[in-house]
Short mmCIF file of C-alpha atoms and ligand atoms in Angstrom, two decimals:
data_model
loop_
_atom_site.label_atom_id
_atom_site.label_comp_id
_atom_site.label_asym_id
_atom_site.label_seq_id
_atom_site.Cartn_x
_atom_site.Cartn_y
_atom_site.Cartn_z
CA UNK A 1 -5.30 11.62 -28.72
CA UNK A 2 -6.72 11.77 -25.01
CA UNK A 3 -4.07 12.76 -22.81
CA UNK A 4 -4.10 13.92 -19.00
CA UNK A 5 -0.68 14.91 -17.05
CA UNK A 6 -0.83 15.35 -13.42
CA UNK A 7 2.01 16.17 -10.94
CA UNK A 8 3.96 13.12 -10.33
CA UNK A 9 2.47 10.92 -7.62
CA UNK A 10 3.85 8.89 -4.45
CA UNK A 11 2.94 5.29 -3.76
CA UNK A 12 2.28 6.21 -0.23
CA UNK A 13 2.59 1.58 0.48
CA UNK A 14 4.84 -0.12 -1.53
CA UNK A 15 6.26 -3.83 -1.55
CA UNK A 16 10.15 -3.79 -3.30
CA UNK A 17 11.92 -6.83 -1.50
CA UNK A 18 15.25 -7.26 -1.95
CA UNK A 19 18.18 -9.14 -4.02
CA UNK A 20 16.70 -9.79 -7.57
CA UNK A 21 13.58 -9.29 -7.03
CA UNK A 22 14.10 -5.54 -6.41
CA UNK A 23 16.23 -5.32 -9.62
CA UNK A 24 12.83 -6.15 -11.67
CA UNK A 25 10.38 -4.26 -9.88
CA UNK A 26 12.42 -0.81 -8.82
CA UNK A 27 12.51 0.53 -12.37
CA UNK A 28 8.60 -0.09 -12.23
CA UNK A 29 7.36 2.14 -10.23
CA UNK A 30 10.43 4.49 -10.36
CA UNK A 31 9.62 5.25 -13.60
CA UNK A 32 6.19 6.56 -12.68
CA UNK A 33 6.27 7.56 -8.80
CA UNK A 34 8.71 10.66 -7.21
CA UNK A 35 8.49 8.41 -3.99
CA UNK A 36 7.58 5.38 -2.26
CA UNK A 37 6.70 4.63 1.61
CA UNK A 38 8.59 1.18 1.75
CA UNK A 39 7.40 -1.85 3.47
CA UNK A 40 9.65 -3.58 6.18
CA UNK A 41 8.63 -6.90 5.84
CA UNK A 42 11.34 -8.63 4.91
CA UNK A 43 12.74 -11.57 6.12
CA UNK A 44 13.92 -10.65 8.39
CA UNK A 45 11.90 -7.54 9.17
CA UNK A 46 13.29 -3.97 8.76
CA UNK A 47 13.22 -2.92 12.60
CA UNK A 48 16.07 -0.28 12.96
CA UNK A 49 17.10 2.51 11.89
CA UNK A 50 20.50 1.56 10.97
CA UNK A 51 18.59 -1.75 9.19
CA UNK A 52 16.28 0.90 7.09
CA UNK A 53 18.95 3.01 6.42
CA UNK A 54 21.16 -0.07 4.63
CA UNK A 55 18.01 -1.24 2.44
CA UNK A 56 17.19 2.22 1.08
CA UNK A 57 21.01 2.03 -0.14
CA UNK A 58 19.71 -1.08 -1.79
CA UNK A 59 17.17 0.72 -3.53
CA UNK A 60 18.70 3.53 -4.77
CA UNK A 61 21.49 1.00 -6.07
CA UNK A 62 18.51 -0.59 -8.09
CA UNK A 63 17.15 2.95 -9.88
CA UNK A 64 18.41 3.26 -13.42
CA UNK A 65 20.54 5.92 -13.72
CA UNK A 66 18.09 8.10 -15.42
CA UNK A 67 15.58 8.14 -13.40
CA UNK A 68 14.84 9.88 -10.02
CA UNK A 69 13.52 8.15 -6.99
CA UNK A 70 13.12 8.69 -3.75
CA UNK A 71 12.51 4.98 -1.32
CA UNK A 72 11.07 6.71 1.91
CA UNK A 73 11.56 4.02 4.76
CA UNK A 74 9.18 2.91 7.43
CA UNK A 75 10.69 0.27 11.04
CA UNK A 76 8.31 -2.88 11.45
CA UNK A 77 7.16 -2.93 14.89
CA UNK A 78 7.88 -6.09 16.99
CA UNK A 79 7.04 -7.34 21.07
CA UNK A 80 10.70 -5.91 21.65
CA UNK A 81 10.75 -2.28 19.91
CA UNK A 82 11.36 0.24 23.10
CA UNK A 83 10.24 3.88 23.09
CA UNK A 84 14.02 4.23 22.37
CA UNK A 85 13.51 3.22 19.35
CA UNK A 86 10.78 5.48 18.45
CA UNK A 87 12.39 8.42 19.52
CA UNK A 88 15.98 7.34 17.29
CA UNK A 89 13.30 6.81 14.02
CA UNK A 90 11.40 9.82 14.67
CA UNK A 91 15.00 12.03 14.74
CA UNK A 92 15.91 10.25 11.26
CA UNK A 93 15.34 12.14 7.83
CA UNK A 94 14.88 8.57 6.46
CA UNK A 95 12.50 6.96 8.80
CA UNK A 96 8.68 8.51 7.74
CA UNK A 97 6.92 5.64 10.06
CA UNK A 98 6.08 2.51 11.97
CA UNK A 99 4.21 -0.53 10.55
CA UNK A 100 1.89 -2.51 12.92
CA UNK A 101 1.64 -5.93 11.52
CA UNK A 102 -0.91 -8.07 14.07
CA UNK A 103 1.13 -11.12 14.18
CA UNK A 104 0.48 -13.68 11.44
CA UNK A 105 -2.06 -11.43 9.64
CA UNK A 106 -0.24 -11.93 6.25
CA UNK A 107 3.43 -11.95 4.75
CA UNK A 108 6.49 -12.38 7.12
CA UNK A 109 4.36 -10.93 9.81
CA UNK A 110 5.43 -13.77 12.35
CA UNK A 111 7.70 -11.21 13.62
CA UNK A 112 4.80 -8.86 14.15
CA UNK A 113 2.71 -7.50 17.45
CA UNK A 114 0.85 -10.21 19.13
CA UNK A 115 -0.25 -7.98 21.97
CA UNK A 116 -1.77 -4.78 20.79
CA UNK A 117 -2.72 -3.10 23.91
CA UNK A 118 0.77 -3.70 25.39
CA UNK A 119 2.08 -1.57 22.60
CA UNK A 120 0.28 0.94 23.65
CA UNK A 121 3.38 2.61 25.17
CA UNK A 122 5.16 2.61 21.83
CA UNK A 123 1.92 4.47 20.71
CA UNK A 124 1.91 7.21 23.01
CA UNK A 125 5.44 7.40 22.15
CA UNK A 126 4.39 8.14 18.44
CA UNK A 127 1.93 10.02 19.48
CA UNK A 128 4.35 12.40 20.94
CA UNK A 129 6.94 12.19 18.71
CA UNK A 130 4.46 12.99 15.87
CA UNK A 131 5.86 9.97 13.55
CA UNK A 132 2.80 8.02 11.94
CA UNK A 133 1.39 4.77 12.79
CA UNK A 134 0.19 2.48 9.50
CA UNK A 135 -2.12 -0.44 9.86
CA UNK A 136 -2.72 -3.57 8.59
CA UNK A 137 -6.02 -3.39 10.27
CA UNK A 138 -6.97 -7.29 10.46
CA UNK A 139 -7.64 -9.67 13.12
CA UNK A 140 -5.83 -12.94 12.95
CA UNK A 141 -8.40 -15.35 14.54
CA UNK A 142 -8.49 -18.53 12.84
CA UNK A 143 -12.45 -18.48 14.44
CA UNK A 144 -13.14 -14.80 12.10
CA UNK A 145 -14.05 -15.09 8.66
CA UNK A 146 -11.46 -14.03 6.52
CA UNK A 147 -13.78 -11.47 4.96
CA UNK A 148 -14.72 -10.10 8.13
CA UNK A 149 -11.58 -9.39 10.09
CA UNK A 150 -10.59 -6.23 8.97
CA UNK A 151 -14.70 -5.11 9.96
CA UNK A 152 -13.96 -7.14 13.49
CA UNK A 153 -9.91 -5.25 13.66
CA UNK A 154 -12.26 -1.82 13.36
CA UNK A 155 -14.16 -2.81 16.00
CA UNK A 156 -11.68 -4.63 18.45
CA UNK A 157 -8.80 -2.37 18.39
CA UNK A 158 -8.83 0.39 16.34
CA UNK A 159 -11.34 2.90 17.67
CA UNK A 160 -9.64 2.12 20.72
CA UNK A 161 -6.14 3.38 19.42
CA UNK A 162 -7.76 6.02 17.95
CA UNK A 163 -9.94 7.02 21.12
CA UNK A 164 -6.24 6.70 23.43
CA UNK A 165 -4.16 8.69 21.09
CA UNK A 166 -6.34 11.48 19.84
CA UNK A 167 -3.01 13.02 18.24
CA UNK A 168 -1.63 10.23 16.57
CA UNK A 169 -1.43 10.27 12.91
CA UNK A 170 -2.18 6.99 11.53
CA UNK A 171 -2.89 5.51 7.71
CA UNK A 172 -5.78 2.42 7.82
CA UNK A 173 -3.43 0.66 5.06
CA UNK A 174 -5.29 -0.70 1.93
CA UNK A 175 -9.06 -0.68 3.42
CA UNK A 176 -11.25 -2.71 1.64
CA UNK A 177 -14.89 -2.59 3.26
CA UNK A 178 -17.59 0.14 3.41
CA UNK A 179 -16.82 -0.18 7.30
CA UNK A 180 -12.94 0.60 7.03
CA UNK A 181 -14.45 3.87 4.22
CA UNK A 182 -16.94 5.37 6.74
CA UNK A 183 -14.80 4.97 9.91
CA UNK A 184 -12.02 7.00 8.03
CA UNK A 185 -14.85 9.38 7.44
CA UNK A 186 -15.95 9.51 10.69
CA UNK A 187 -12.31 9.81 12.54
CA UNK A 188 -10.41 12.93 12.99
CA UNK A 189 -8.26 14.86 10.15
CA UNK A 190 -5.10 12.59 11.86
CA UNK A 191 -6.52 9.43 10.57
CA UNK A 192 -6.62 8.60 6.67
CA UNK A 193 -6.23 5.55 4.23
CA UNK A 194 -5.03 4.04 1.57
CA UNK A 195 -6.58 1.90 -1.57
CA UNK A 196 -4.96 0.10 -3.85
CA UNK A 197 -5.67 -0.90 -7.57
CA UNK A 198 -6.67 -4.22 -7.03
CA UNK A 199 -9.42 -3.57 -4.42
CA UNK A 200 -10.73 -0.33 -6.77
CA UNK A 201 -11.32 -2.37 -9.48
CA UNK A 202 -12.37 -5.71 -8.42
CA UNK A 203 -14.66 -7.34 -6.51
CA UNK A 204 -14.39 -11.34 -5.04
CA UNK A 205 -15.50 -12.79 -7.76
CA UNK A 206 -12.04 -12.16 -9.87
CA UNK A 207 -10.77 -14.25 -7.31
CA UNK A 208 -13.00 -16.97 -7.02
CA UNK A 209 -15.74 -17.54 -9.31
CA UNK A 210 -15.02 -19.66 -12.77
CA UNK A 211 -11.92 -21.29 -10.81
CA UNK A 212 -9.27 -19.79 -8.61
CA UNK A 213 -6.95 -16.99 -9.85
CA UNK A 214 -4.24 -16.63 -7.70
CA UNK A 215 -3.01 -13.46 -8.86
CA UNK A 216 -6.30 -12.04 -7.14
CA UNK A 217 -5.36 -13.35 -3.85
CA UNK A 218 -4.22 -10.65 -1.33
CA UNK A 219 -4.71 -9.68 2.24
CA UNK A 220 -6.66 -8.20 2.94
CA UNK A 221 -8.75 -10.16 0.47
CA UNK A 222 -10.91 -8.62 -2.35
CA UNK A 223 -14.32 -8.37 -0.90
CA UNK A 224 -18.39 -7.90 -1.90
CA UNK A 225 -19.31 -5.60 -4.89
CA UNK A 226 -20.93 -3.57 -2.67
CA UNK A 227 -16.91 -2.85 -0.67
CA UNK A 228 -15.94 -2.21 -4.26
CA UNK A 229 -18.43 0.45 -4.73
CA UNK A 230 -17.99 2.18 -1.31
CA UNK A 231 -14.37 2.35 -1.94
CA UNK A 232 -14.38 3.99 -5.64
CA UNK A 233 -16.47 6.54 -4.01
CA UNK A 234 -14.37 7.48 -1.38
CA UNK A 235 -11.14 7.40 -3.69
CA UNK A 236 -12.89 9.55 -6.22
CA UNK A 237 -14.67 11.57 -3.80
CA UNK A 238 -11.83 14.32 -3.56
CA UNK A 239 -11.33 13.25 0.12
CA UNK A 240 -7.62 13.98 1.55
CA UNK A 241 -8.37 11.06 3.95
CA UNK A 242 -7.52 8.69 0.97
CA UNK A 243 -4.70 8.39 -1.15
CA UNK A 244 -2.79 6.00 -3.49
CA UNK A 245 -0.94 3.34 -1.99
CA UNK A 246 -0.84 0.42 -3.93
CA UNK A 247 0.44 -2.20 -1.76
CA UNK A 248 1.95 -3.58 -5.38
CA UNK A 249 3.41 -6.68 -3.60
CA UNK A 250 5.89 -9.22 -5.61
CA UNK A 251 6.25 -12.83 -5.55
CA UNK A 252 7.80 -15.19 -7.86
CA UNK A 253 4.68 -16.40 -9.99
CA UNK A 254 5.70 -20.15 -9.08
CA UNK A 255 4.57 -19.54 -5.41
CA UNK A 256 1.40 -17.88 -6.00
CA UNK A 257 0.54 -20.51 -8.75
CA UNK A 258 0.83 -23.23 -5.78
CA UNK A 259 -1.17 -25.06 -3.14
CA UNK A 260 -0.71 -22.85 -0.88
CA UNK A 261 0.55 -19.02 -2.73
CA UNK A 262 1.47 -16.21 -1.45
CA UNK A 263 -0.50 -13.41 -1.06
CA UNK A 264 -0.06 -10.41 -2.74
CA UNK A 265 -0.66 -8.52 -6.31
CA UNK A 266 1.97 -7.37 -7.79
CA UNK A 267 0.58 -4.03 -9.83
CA UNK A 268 3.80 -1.71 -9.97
CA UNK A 269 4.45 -2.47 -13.76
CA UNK A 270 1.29 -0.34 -14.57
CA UNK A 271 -0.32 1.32 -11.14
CA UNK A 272 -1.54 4.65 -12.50
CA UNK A 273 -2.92 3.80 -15.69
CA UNK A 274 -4.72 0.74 -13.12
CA UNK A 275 -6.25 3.89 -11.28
CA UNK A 276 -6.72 6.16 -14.31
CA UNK A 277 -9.13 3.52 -15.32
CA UNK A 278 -10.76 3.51 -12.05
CA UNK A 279 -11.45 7.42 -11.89
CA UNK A 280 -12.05 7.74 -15.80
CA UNK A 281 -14.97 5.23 -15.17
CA UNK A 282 -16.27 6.81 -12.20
CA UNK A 283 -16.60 10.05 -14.35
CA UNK A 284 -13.57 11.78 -12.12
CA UNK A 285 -10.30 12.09 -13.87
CA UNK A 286 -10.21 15.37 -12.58
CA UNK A 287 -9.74 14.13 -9.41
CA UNK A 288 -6.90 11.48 -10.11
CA UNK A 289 -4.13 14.07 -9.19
CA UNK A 290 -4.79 14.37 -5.89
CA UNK A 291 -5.57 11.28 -4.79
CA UNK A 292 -2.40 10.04 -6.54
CA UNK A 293 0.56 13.12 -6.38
CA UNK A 294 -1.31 15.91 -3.28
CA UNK A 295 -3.29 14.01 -0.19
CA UNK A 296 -0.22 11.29 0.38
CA UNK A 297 2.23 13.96 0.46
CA UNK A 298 0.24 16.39 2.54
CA UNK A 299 -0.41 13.72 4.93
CA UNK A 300 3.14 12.76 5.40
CA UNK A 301 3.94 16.30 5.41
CA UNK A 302 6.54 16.03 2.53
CA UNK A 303 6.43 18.76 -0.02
CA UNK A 304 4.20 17.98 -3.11
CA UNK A 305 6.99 16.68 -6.13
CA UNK A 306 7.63 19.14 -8.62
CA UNK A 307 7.30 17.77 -12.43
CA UNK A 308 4.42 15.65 -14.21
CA UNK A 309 3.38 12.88 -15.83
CA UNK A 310 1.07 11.69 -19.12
CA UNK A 311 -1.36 9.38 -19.32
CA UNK A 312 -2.44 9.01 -22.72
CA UNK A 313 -5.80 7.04 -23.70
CA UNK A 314 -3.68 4.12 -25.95
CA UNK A 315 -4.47 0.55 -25.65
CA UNK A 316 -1.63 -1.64 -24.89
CA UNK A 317 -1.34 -5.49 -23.39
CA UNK A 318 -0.01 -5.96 -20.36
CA UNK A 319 3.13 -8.71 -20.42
CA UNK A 320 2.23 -12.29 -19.41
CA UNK A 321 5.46 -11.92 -16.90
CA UNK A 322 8.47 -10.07 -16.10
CA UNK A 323 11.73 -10.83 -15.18
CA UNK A 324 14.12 -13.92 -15.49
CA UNK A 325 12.50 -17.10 -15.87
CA UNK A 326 13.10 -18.84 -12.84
CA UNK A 327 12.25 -15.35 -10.96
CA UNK A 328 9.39 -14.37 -13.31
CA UNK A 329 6.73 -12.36 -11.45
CA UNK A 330 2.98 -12.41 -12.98
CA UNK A 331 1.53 -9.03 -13.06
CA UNK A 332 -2.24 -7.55 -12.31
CA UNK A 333 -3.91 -8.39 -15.52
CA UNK A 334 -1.36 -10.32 -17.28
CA UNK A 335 -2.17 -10.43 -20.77
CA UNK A 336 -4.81 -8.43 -20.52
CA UNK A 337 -5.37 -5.01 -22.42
CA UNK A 338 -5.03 -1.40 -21.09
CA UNK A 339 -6.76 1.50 -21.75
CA UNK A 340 -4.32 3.85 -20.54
CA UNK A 341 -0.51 4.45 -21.11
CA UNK A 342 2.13 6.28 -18.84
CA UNK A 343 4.15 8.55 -22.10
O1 LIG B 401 -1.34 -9.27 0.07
C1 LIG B 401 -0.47 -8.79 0.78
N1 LIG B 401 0.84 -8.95 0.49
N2 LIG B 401 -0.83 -8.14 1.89
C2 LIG B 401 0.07 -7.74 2.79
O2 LIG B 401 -0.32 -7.19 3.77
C3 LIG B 401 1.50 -8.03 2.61
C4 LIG B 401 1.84 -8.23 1.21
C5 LIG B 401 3.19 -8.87 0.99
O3 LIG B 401 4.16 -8.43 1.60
O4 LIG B 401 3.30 -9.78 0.18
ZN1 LIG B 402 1.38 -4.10 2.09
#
């Protein structure tokens, strides 16, 4: 039997929730992952300290007992957060970063920045305080093509963050074009990325073509092939710049599988065998550990986790659905078969 064990990984972006949705998806990735940069948008947003510091007490209270996980937390930044606030989240053990959500680009970001450049402040404040900044790096234009905004966000305000705050460690979150790849490349050792499962291993066409599949639709949306391509290559490439996050997102299947559904995949239930079949194809297993378990950590300056985990090369089918009924969550390739198993 093909196995491969690696030092265990961090999902440097992760989605958890709260309530009972949490109770289904915790034991998901805890069983795999040492740690997990956590995503403050909830409703409402995570934008304290004292806030953060009550929801990772959630989380831990939602690890089985035999497992060990560690929820690092991240403050959403509003209009209203004050260099104050920086300064508190940057003097907290807990607190690893801020999350700039352009208001309205995607889920519960109402709450996010409208005004970039008026943030700039808070930036410099980062900046300083040497806590990271993490993107969603779109532009929320109703007039910009929805596969073009993150390409237009590039453009429009990030190499202008990134040319005012030279020092300022920031993760593009989840890039999905060839643009978002080479201006990573082209940007200082402070500035790095994250890709998630979904974008590795498909291209629009999962989402669109032969009838809508909702449980394709994220933001920022799967794009071109030719994204796809540029993207394996840099995750494979042995680049510290990029690391795992998967941005493994619940919601409840019945409001993805609606008029109007959510966005987000939800890919926590199997994330490394998702990119153990992404490298293995791309002819560079050898260079899953790292990408998944060194560059995250290095990044966030954490020390690398000690212990490992097997993958071993055994077919298995991925549930239609987990969770209670009413709160059933559909996963990435529900139904579908596996190549590779977490022992
Ligand atoms: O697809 C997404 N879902 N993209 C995001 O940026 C947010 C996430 C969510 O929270 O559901
Ligand atoms: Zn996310």
């Amino acid at each position: 039997m093909k196995t491969i064990t690696i030092a265990k990984p961090d999902d440097l972006h992760l989605h958890v929730r709260n309530g009972a949705v949490l109770k289904t998806v915790i034991p998901h990735t805890a069983r795999q992952f040492a740690r997990a940069i956590i995503m403050p948008n909830l409703k409402p947003p995570v934008t304290t300290v004292a806030q953060a510091l009550i929801y990772r007490q959630e989380i831990l209270a939602a690890v089985p007992d035999e497992l060990d996980f560690t929820p690092l937390m991240t403050l959403y930044l509003t209009g209203s957060t004050t260099v104050d606030d920086i300064k508190h989240a940057a003097k907290s053990e807990h607190i690893h970063a801020f999350k700039l959500y352009p208001a309205g680009a995607t889920t519960n970001s109402d709450s996010g920045v409208a005004d970039i450049k008026a943030i700039y402040p808070l930036l410099a404040a980062m900046e300083q305080q040497d806590i990271p900044l993490l993107i969603h790096g779109e532009v929320t234009d109703d007039a910009c093509d929805i596969f073009d905004r993150e390409r237009v966000f590039i453009d429009t305000y990030l190499t202008d963050i990134t040319d005012n705050f030279p020092g300022l460690r920031i993760v593009v979150e989840h890039v999905t074009t060839a643009e978002a790849v080479q201006f990573v490349l082209a940007s200082g050792p402070g500035i790095a990325a994250t890709i998630t499962p979904q974008h590795l291993l498909f291209n629009r066409n999962a989402l669109l073509a032969g009838g809508i599949k909702p449980h394709y639709y994220c933001l920022p949306i799967i794009k071109r092939e030719f994204h796809r391509l540029a993207l394996v290559k840099a995750a494979t490439s042995g680049n510290p710049k990029f690391f795992l996050g998967t941005d493994s997102a619940p919601h409840l299947t019945s409001l993805k599988e609606a008029a109007c559904g959510c966005a987000g995949c939800y890919s926590a239930h199997a994330a490394l065998e998702l990119y153990a079949e992404v490298f293995e194809r791309a002819g560079a297993l050898d260079k899953l550990e790292a990408f998944s378990s060194f560059y995250g950590a290095d990044f966030y300056r954490l020390p690398r986790n000690s212990g490992t985990v097997t993958l071993e090369k055994t077919a298995w089918k991925v549930p239609s659905a987990y969770g209670e009924s009413d709160l059933s969550i559909t996963p990435l390739k529900a139904n579908e078969e596996l190549t590779w198993k977490l022992v």
